[in-house]
Amino acid sequence: RERLGSGSIWVDGSRAYRTLDDYQLPMPAFEAMRASGDLRLVVPTDFSKWYEERRTLLARRMTEVERAAAAGELVDVTIERGQLLISSIRRSPSDDADALKARLYAMLPRVRITDLLVEVAAWSGFADRFVHARSGAPASDQSALMGAILADATNLGLGRMAESSRGLTLSRLRWTAEWHVRDETYLSALAAIVDCHTAHPLAAVWGPGDTSSSDGQFFRAGGQGEARADHNARYGTEPGVLFYTHVTDRFTPFHTKVIAANAGEAAHVLDGLLDHESELVIREHATDTAGAVDHVFGLCHLLGFRFAPRIRDLNERRLYSLSPLDSWPTLRPLVAGPVKIRAIEENWDETLRLAASIRAGTVSASVMLRKLAGFPRQNSVARALREIGRIERTLFMLDWFDDPDQRRRTGSILNKGEARNALARAIFFNRLGELRDRTFENQRHRASGLTLVTAAMTLWNTVYLDRAVRHLRGSGVDVPDELLAHVAPLGWEHIGLTGDYLWGEIDKPRERFRPLRLHQQSRDA
């Protein structure tokens, strides 16, 4: 079973149990793309040129960090007698930011979740992305479409949504969900919201838009036999799944997928960076320790992403070198040994072929990483990828030692992802927040609907926070961007998530913005 899963043995004619070579670009196609410079990789295709670049860079960074460590100039980092100690990042005072957040959110108008979705659809056009499976036409029954999306997002289900909605019947919801709500339409609709949010002027306050993070959020599965995973020690004895979501530094989620709770998160890091349909161009990506494996470092390097995880046990991770260690006595105790450069050289072409296949969409990164990890003995390409990853992880750790901004940036983007998870938990409240769906497809729809609605709420909050900020500034109140950067567009207290769902005004979107609650400001003054 393990050999079939890894591809080390295969079944001729099978789609699920193919040889590992069948998942990748055919060798003639790969050679032709390589000759024309169309591999879309950021590394030199010539091994000797790549090796010389990495060796020179690694030696230079080791020398710079060695000099700073010996002089005691590393900020909040000490290396003494071979021991590494990194102090926690000091949290800046946030009383003023909290006060500004409370003041701005007190001005935001109250809105039902149904009206919010209608308004966001008018701004972004995401509803038009839910096209008919056969004709390709947008959904004509907008009320049923919104109801089906909200049924997924709140974990209510179509039957209960029909009972809670005025004017919607179960047959309308089922027909719309059957013909318009699919994985690809959810992905396209999410991209429309993300692009609309990215283009909003206020969004630039929270980040440049080229940094992201990913994290898995655990949801229990009620009943027996309804989970996609075995019992997991990390999440308790109850079965469940992970909604693995990618979030930008501007708080918008741009990709999500369902994975087993006992599956490694590292294999899925690159899927969201490569498979989204938005116009985002991600330069740097962060995860927690679960995603920080050498193979991910290696693939990110080949594909042009800077991988910047927060590694909990960083003092237990070792550095690797490409040169003799005599010039770096302070760092020498932290070095495990040399990189096995011959393993990379002997498999350089196959490693490039693997990365090019993932970039071209021939196979997903998660599929290949799982198959390479499933070999009874380590695959030669996996070994080469691990050695490349050791070089990149060493460079990253050196940056982590001498760049406090890097540590702060990684912590900030991960905190934004965790804050978004809190909003997702608040929306996914029906059925005690437990998944009751037996099929993997329905679980994916739940995750996609939840991600779409969190993105819609983020965009709606951003639009009205901008209006509130402009009102305060027009009144002579100083609202510096430095404080505004700490006001996340993830609040939900002013949004009615429960009660009867009314869809009567869906065909008549508002022509004007809702008025701010300025009387609340007058009372506070």
Coordinates of C-alpha atoms in Angstrom, one line a residue:
R1 CA 0.0 0.0 0.0
E2 CA 2.8 2.4 0.9
R3 CA 4.7 1.7 -2.3
L4 CA 1.5 2.2 -4.4
G5 CA 0.9 5.5 -2.7
S6 CA 4.4 6.7 -3.3
G7 CA 4.6 5.6 -6.9
S8 CA 7.6 3.4 -6.4
I9 CA 5.4 0.6 -7.8
W10 CA 2.4 1.3 -10.1
V11 CA -0.5 -0.2 -12.0
D12 CA -0.5 0.3 -15.7
G13 CA -3.6 2.2 -16.9
S14 CA -4.5 3.4 -13.4
R15 CA -5.1 7.1 -12.7
A16 CA -4.6 6.8 -9.0
Y17 CA -1.6 4.5 -8.9
R18 CA 0.6 5.8 -11.7
T19 CA 4.4 5.8 -11.8
L20 CA 6.0 8.9 -10.3
D21 CA 7.3 9.9 -13.8
D22 CA 3.8 10.1 -15.2
Y23 CA 2.9 12.9 -12.8
Q24 CA 5.6 15.2 -14.2
L25 CA 6.3 17.0 -17.5
P26 CA 7.4 14.5 -20.2
M27 CA 11.1 14.7 -20.6
P28 CA 11.1 16.0 -24.2
A29 CA 8.7 18.8 -23.1
F30 CA 10.9 19.6 -20.2
E31 CA 14.0 19.8 -22.3
A32 CA 12.3 22.0 -24.9
M33 CA 11.1 24.4 -22.1
R34 CA 14.6 24.4 -20.6
A35 CA 16.2 25.2 -23.9
S36 CA 13.8 28.1 -24.6
G37 CA 14.1 29.5 -21.0
D38 CA 10.4 28.8 -20.3
L39 CA 10.6 26.8 -17.1
R40 CA 9.4 29.8 -15.1
L41 CA 11.9 29.0 -12.3
V42 CA 14.0 31.7 -10.6
V43 CA 17.2 29.7 -10.4
P44 CA 19.9 29.2 -13.0
T45 CA 19.3 25.9 -14.9
D46 CA 23.1 25.3 -15.0
F47 CA 24.1 23.6 -11.7
S48 CA 27.6 25.0 -11.5
K49 CA 26.3 28.6 -11.8
W50 CA 23.6 28.0 -9.2
Y51 CA 26.1 26.3 -6.8
E52 CA 28.6 29.2 -7.1
E53 CA 25.8 31.8 -6.4
R54 CA 24.6 30.0 -3.3
R55 CA 28.1 29.2 -2.0
T56 CA 29.2 32.9 -2.3
L57 CA 26.0 34.1 -0.7
L58 CA 26.1 31.6 2.2
A59 CA 29.8 32.4 2.9
R60 CA 29.0 36.2 2.9
R61 CA 26.1 35.8 5.3
M62 CA 28.0 33.5 7.6
T63 CA 30.8 36.1 7.8
E64 CA 28.4 39.0 8.5
V65 CA 26.5 37.1 11.2
E66 CA 29.8 35.8 12.7
R67 CA 31.1 39.4 13.0
A68 CA 27.9 40.7 14.6
A69 CA 27.7 37.7 17.0
A70 CA 31.3 38.1 18.1
A71 CA 30.8 41.8 18.8
G72 CA 27.5 41.2 20.6
E73 CA 25.6 43.3 18.1
L74 CA 22.8 40.9 17.4
V75 CA 19.5 42.3 18.6
D76 CA 17.9 40.1 21.2
V77 CA 20.1 37.2 20.1
T78 CA 23.0 35.7 22.0
I79 CA 25.3 32.9 21.0
E80 CA 27.6 31.7 23.8
R81 CA 29.4 28.5 24.2
G82 CA 27.5 27.0 21.3
Q83 CA 24.1 27.9 22.8
L84 CA 21.6 30.0 21.0
L85 CA 19.2 32.2 22.9
I86 CA 16.6 34.4 21.1
S87 CA 14.5 36.7 23.2
S88 CA 10.8 37.2 22.5
I89 CA 9.7 40.2 20.5
R90 CA 8.6 43.1 22.7
R91 CA 5.1 44.1 22.1
S92 CA 4.7 47.8 21.5
P93 CA 2.1 49.7 23.5
S94 CA -1.3 49.4 21.9
D95 CA -3.6 51.5 24.2
D96 CA -3.9 54.2 21.6
A97 CA -4.6 51.6 18.8
D98 CA -7.2 49.9 20.9
A99 CA -8.9 53.2 21.6
L100 CA -8.9 54.1 17.9
K101 CA -10.3 50.6 17.0
A102 CA -13.1 51.0 19.5
R103 CA -13.9 54.5 18.2
L104 CA -14.0 53.5 14.5
Y105 CA -16.0 50.4 15.0
A106 CA -18.5 52.4 17.1
M107 CA -19.1 54.4 13.9
L108 CA -19.7 51.5 11.6
P109 CA -23.4 51.0 10.6
R110 CA -25.2 47.8 11.7
V111 CA -25.9 45.4 8.9
R112 CA -27.4 42.0 8.4
I113 CA -25.2 39.4 6.8
T114 CA -27.6 39.1 3.9
D115 CA -27.4 42.7 3.1
L116 CA -23.6 42.7 3.5
L117 CA -23.3 39.9 0.9
V118 CA -25.5 41.8 -1.5
E119 CA -23.5 45.0 -1.2
V120 CA -20.1 43.2 -1.6
A121 CA -21.5 41.4 -4.7
A122 CA -22.3 44.8 -6.2
W123 CA -18.8 46.1 -5.5
S124 CA -16.8 43.1 -6.5
G125 CA -19.0 41.1 -8.9
F126 CA -18.3 37.9 -7.1
A127 CA -21.9 36.6 -7.7
D128 CA -21.3 36.6 -11.4
R129 CA -18.5 34.1 -11.0
F130 CA -20.9 31.3 -10.0
V131 CA -21.7 30.3 -13.5
H132 CA -23.9 27.5 -14.7
A133 CA -22.1 24.2 -15.1
R134 CA -23.5 23.6 -18.6
S135 CA -24.3 27.0 -20.1
G136 CA -21.7 29.2 -18.3
A137 CA -24.3 31.8 -17.5
P138 CA -24.4 33.6 -14.1
A139 CA -27.0 32.5 -11.6
S140 CA -30.4 34.1 -12.4
D141 CA -31.7 33.3 -8.9
Q142 CA -29.5 35.6 -6.8
S143 CA -31.4 35.0 -3.6
A144 CA -31.0 31.2 -3.9
L145 CA -27.3 31.6 -4.7
M146 CA -26.6 33.8 -1.7
G147 CA -28.6 31.5 0.5
A148 CA -26.6 28.5 -0.7
I149 CA -23.3 30.3 0.0
L150 CA -24.4 31.4 3.5
A151 CA -25.7 27.8 4.2
D152 CA -22.2 26.6 3.6
A153 CA -20.4 29.4 5.5
T154 CA -22.5 29.2 8.7
N155 CA -22.7 25.4 8.6
L156 CA -26.5 25.6 8.5
G157 CA -27.2 23.4 5.5
L158 CA -29.7 23.9 2.7
G159 CA -32.7 22.5 4.6
R160 CA -32.4 24.7 7.6
M161 CA -31.5 27.7 5.4
A162 CA -34.8 27.2 3.6
E163 CA -36.6 27.1 7.0
S164 CA -34.8 30.3 8.1
S165 CA -35.2 32.3 5.0
R166 CA -38.3 34.2 3.8
G167 CA -39.2 33.4 0.2
L168 CA -36.6 30.7 -0.3
T169 CA -37.6 27.0 -0.8
L170 CA -35.4 24.0 -0.5
S171 CA -35.9 23.1 -4.2
R172 CA -34.6 26.5 -5.3
L173 CA -31.6 26.2 -3.0
R174 CA -30.8 22.6 -4.2
W175 CA -31.1 23.5 -7.9
T176 CA -28.8 26.5 -7.5
A177 CA -26.3 24.6 -5.4
E178 CA -26.2 21.7 -7.9
W179 CA -25.6 23.8 -11.0
H180 CA -23.7 26.9 -9.8
V181 CA -21.8 26.1 -6.6
R182 CA -18.6 24.2 -7.3
D183 CA -15.0 24.3 -6.2
E184 CA -14.0 26.2 -9.3
T185 CA -16.7 28.8 -9.0
Y186 CA -16.0 29.3 -5.3
L187 CA -12.3 29.9 -6.2
S188 CA -13.1 32.4 -8.9
A189 CA -15.6 34.3 -6.7
L190 CA -13.1 34.5 -3.9
A191 CA -10.5 35.9 -6.3
A192 CA -13.0 38.7 -7.3
I193 CA -13.3 39.7 -3.7
V194 CA -9.6 39.5 -3.0
D195 CA -8.8 41.7 -6.0
C196 CA -11.4 44.2 -5.0
H197 CA -10.0 44.4 -1.5
T198 CA -6.4 44.6 -2.7
A199 CA -7.2 47.6 -4.9
H200 CA -8.9 49.5 -2.0
P201 CA -6.6 52.4 -0.8
L202 CA -7.1 51.6 2.9
A203 CA -5.8 48.1 2.5
A204 CA -2.3 49.4 1.8
V205 CA -2.1 50.5 5.5
W206 CA -2.0 46.9 6.7
G207 CA 0.7 45.6 4.4
P208 CA 2.3 45.7 0.9
G209 CA 0.1 42.9 -0.3
D210 CA 3.0 40.6 -1.3
T211 CA 3.3 38.7 2.0
S212 CA 1.0 35.9 3.2
S213 CA 0.7 33.1 5.8
S214 CA -1.1 29.8 6.0
D215 CA -2.5 27.8 8.9
G216 CA -4.8 25.0 9.6
Q217 CA -8.0 25.5 11.7
F218 CA -9.5 22.4 13.3
F219 CA -13.2 21.7 13.1
R220 CA -14.7 18.7 14.9
A221 CA -16.8 16.2 13.0
G222 CA -19.9 15.2 14.9
G223 CA -20.9 11.6 15.0
Q224 CA -19.0 8.5 14.0
G225 CA -17.5 7.8 10.6
E226 CA -18.0 11.4 9.4
A227 CA -14.4 12.6 9.8
R228 CA -11.6 12.7 7.2
A229 CA -9.0 11.7 9.8
D230 CA -8.3 9.4 12.6
H231 CA -8.3 10.6 16.2
N232 CA -5.5 13.1 16.7
A233 CA -3.5 13.6 19.8
R234 CA -2.9 17.3 19.1
Y235 CA -6.7 18.1 18.8
G236 CA -8.1 15.6 21.3
T237 CA -9.9 12.3 20.9
E238 CA -12.7 13.7 18.8
P239 CA -12.4 13.2 15.0
G240 CA -12.3 16.3 12.7
V241 CA -10.6 18.0 9.8
L242 CA -8.4 21.0 9.1
F243 CA -9.5 24.0 7.0
Y244 CA -6.0 25.0 5.7
T245 CA -6.3 28.7 4.6
H246 CA -3.8 31.2 3.1
V247 CA -4.2 34.8 4.2
T248 CA -2.5 37.9 2.9
D249 CA -0.9 40.6 5.0
R250 CA -4.0 42.7 4.3
F251 CA -6.2 40.1 6.1
T252 CA -7.9 38.6 3.1
P253 CA -8.0 34.8 2.7
F254 CA -7.2 33.8 -0.9
H255 CA -7.2 30.0 -0.8
T256 CA -8.5 27.2 1.4
K257 CA -8.6 23.4 1.3
V258 CA -9.7 20.6 3.6
I259 CA -7.0 18.2 4.8
A260 CA -7.0 15.4 7.4
A261 CA -6.3 16.5 10.9
N262 CA -3.4 14.0 11.2
A263 CA -1.9 15.0 7.9
G264 CA 1.2 17.1 7.7
E265 CA 0.5 20.8 6.9
A266 CA 3.9 21.3 5.2
A267 CA 2.9 19.5 2.0
H268 CA 0.0 22.0 1.4
V269 CA 1.9 25.2 1.8
L270 CA 2.7 25.7 -1.9
D271 CA -0.7 24.7 -3.2
G272 CA -2.4 27.9 -2.1
L273 CA 0.5 30.1 -3.4
L274 CA 0.2 28.5 -6.9
D275 CA -3.5 27.7 -7.3
H276 CA -5.3 30.9 -6.4
E277 CA -6.9 32.9 -9.3
S278 CA -6.5 36.4 -7.9
E279 CA -4.0 38.9 -9.1
L280 CA -1.9 38.6 -5.9
V281 CA 1.9 38.3 -6.4
I282 CA 3.1 36.7 -3.2
R283 CA 6.8 37.3 -2.5
E284 CA 7.2 36.0 1.1
H285 CA 5.2 33.3 2.9
A286 CA 5.1 32.4 6.6
T287 CA 3.8 29.4 8.5
D288 CA 4.2 28.1 12.0
T289 CA 6.6 25.2 12.9
A290 CA 4.3 22.6 11.3
G291 CA 5.1 23.9 7.9
A292 CA 8.9 24.4 8.4
V293 CA 10.5 21.4 6.7
D294 CA 13.5 21.4 4.4
H295 CA 11.7 20.2 1.4
V296 CA 9.3 23.2 1.5
F297 CA 12.3 25.5 1.8
G298 CA 13.9 23.9 -1.3
L299 CA 10.7 24.1 -3.4
C300 CA 10.0 27.6 -2.4
H301 CA 13.5 28.6 -3.4
L302 CA 13.2 27.0 -6.9
L303 CA 9.7 28.5 -7.5
G304 CA 10.6 32.0 -6.4
F305 CA 9.0 32.3 -2.9
R306 CA 10.8 33.4 0.2
F307 CA 9.8 31.0 2.9
A308 CA 9.9 32.7 6.3
P309 CA 8.3 30.4 9.0
R310 CA 8.2 30.9 12.7
I311 CA 10.2 27.9 14.1
R312 CA 9.4 27.2 17.7
D313 CA 12.5 25.0 18.3
L314 CA 14.9 27.2 16.4
N315 CA 17.7 26.6 18.9
E316 CA 17.6 22.9 18.2
R317 CA 17.9 23.4 14.4
R318 CA 21.3 23.2 12.9
L319 CA 23.0 25.3 10.2
Y320 CA 24.7 23.8 7.2
S321 CA 27.7 25.0 5.2
L322 CA 29.2 24.9 1.8
S323 CA 32.7 26.0 2.8
P324 CA 35.2 25.2 5.6
L325 CA 34.2 26.5 9.0
D326 CA 37.5 27.9 10.2
S327 CA 36.4 31.5 9.6
W328 CA 33.3 31.3 11.8
P329 CA 34.3 30.1 15.3
T330 CA 31.2 31.6 17.0
L331 CA 28.8 29.9 14.6
R332 CA 30.7 26.7 14.3
P333 CA 29.0 24.9 17.2
L334 CA 25.6 25.6 15.5
V335 CA 26.7 23.9 12.3
A336 CA 25.7 20.2 11.8
G337 CA 28.0 19.7 8.9
P338 CA 28.4 20.3 5.1
V339 CA 25.7 20.1 2.6
K340 CA 25.8 16.9 0.5
I341 CA 26.3 18.8 -2.7
R342 CA 26.8 15.7 -4.8
A343 CA 23.2 14.6 -4.0
I344 CA 22.0 17.8 -5.6
E345 CA 24.4 17.7 -8.6
E346 CA 23.5 14.1 -9.5
N347 CA 19.7 14.9 -9.4
W348 CA 19.8 18.5 -10.5
D349 CA 17.9 17.9 -13.8
E350 CA 15.2 15.8 -12.1
T351 CA 14.8 18.4 -9.4
L352 CA 14.3 21.2 -11.9
R353 CA 11.8 18.9 -13.7
L354 CA 9.9 18.4 -10.5
A355 CA 9.7 22.2 -9.8
A356 CA 8.8 23.0 -13.4
S357 CA 6.0 20.4 -13.3
I358 CA 4.6 22.0 -10.2
R359 CA 4.8 25.5 -11.7
A360 CA 3.2 24.3 -14.9
G361 CA 0.3 22.8 -13.0
T362 CA 1.0 19.3 -14.2
V363 CA 0.9 18.1 -10.6
S364 CA 0.3 19.8 -7.3
A365 CA 3.1 20.3 -4.8
S366 CA 1.2 18.4 -2.1
V367 CA 0.8 15.3 -4.2
M368 CA 4.5 15.2 -5.1
L369 CA 5.7 15.9 -1.6
R370 CA 3.5 13.2 -0.2
K371 CA 4.7 10.7 -2.8
L372 CA 8.3 11.5 -2.3
A373 CA 7.9 11.1 1.5
G374 CA 6.1 7.8 1.0
F375 CA 9.1 5.9 -0.5
P376 CA 10.3 3.0 1.6
R377 CA 13.9 4.3 1.1
Q378 CA 14.5 8.0 0.5
N379 CA 14.0 9.0 -3.1
S380 CA 17.0 10.5 -4.8
V381 CA 15.0 13.6 -5.8
A382 CA 13.7 14.0 -2.3
R383 CA 17.3 13.8 -1.0
A384 CA 18.4 16.5 -3.4
L385 CA 15.5 18.7 -2.5
R386 CA 16.3 18.2 1.2
E387 CA 19.9 19.4 0.7
I388 CA 18.7 22.4 -1.3
G389 CA 16.3 23.2 1.6
R390 CA 19.1 22.9 4.1
I391 CA 21.0 25.7 2.3
E392 CA 17.9 27.9 2.1
R393 CA 16.9 27.2 5.8
T394 CA 20.5 28.1 6.8
L395 CA 20.2 31.4 4.9
F396 CA 16.8 32.1 6.5
M397 CA 18.1 31.3 10.0
L398 CA 21.0 33.7 9.5
D399 CA 18.6 36.4 8.5
W400 CA 16.5 35.6 11.6
F401 CA 19.5 36.0 13.8
D402 CA 20.5 39.5 12.6
D403 CA 17.3 41.0 11.3
P404 CA 14.7 41.8 14.0
D405 CA 12.4 43.2 11.3
Q406 CA 12.2 39.7 9.8
R407 CA 11.1 38.3 13.2
R408 CA 8.6 41.0 13.7
R409 CA 7.2 40.7 10.1
T410 CA 6.7 36.9 10.4
G411 CA 5.0 37.2 13.8
S412 CA 2.7 40.0 12.5
I413 CA 1.5 38.1 9.4
L414 CA 0.9 34.9 11.5
N415 CA -1.1 36.9 14.0
K416 CA -3.3 38.2 11.2
G417 CA -4.0 34.7 10.1
E418 CA -4.9 33.7 13.7
A419 CA -7.2 36.8 14.0
R420 CA -9.0 35.7 10.8
N421 CA -9.5 32.2 12.3
A422 CA -11.4 33.9 15.2
L423 CA -13.7 35.5 12.7
A424 CA -14.2 32.2 10.9
R425 CA -15.0 30.4 14.1
A426 CA -17.7 33.1 14.9
I427 CA -19.3 32.6 11.5
F428 CA -19.3 28.8 11.5
F429 CA -21.6 28.5 14.5
N430 CA -24.4 26.3 13.5
R431 CA -24.6 22.6 14.6
L432 CA -22.2 23.5 17.5
G433 CA -19.5 24.3 14.9
E434 CA -19.2 20.6 14.0
L435 CA -19.1 19.2 10.5
R436 CA -21.9 16.7 9.9
D437 CA -21.2 16.1 6.2
R438 CA -20.1 12.6 5.2
T439 CA -18.7 13.5 1.8
F440 CA -15.4 15.2 1.2
E441 CA -17.0 17.4 -1.5
N442 CA -19.5 18.8 0.9
Q443 CA -16.8 19.5 3.4
R444 CA -14.8 21.4 0.7
H445 CA -17.9 23.5 0.0
R446 CA -18.3 24.3 3.7
A447 CA -14.6 25.5 3.8
S448 CA -15.0 27.5 0.6
G449 CA -18.2 29.1 1.7
L450 CA -16.7 30.1 5.0
T451 CA -13.6 31.6 3.4
L452 CA -15.7 33.5 0.9
V453 CA -17.9 35.1 3.6
T454 CA -14.9 36.0 5.8
A455 CA -13.4 37.7 2.8
A456 CA -16.7 39.5 2.1
M457 CA -16.9 40.7 5.7
T458 CA -13.3 41.9 5.5
L459 CA -14.0 43.9 2.4
W460 CA -17.2 45.4 3.8
N461 CA -15.4 46.4 7.0
T462 CA -12.5 47.9 5.0
V463 CA -14.9 50.1 3.0
Y464 CA -16.7 51.5 6.0
L465 CA -13.6 51.8 8.1
D466 CA -12.2 54.0 5.3
R467 CA -15.3 56.2 5.4
A468 CA -15.1 56.5 9.2
V469 CA -11.4 57.4 9.0
R470 CA -12.1 60.1 6.4
H471 CA -14.9 61.5 8.5
L472 CA -12.6 61.8 11.6
R473 CA -9.8 63.3 9.6
G474 CA -12.3 65.8 7.9
S475 CA -13.4 66.8 11.5
G476 CA -9.8 67.6 12.4
V477 CA -9.0 64.4 14.3
D478 CA -5.5 63.0 13.9
V479 CA -5.7 59.4 12.7
P480 CA -2.1 58.3 11.9
D481 CA -1.5 55.4 9.7
E482 CA 0.8 53.9 12.3
L483 CA -2.1 53.4 14.6
L484 CA -4.6 52.5 11.8
A485 CA -2.3 49.6 10.8
H486 CA -3.3 47.9 14.1
V487 CA -7.1 48.2 13.4
A488 CA -8.0 44.9 11.7
P489 CA -11.0 44.8 9.4
L490 CA -12.2 41.6 11.1
G491 CA -14.9 42.9 13.6
W492 CA -18.3 41.2 13.6
E493 CA -20.2 42.7 16.5
H494 CA -22.1 45.1 14.2
I495 CA -23.0 42.4 11.8
G496 CA -26.2 40.3 12.3
L497 CA -25.2 36.7 11.7
T498 CA -28.3 35.1 13.3
G499 CA -32.0 35.3 13.0
D500 CA -34.2 35.1 9.9
Y501 CA -32.4 35.7 6.6
L502 CA -34.2 38.2 4.4
W503 CA -33.3 38.4 0.7
G504 CA -36.1 40.7 -0.5
E505 CA -33.8 43.6 -1.7
I506 CA -31.2 41.4 -3.4
D507 CA -32.2 42.6 -6.9
K508 CA -32.0 46.3 -5.8
P509 CA -28.5 46.9 -4.4
R510 CA -28.0 50.1 -2.5
E511 CA -27.0 53.1 -4.6
R512 CA -25.6 54.9 -1.6
F513 CA -23.4 53.9 1.3
R514 CA -25.0 53.4 4.7
P515 CA -24.8 56.3 7.1
L516 CA -22.2 56.1 9.8
R517 CA -23.4 56.0 13.4
L518 CA -22.2 59.5 14.3
H519 CA -24.6 59.9 17.2
Q520 CA -22.5 57.3 19.0
Q521 CA -19.4 59.6 18.6
S522 CA -21.4 62.6 19.9
R523 CA -22.4 60.7 22.9
D524 CA -18.8 59.6 23.6
A525 CA -17.6 63.2 23.2

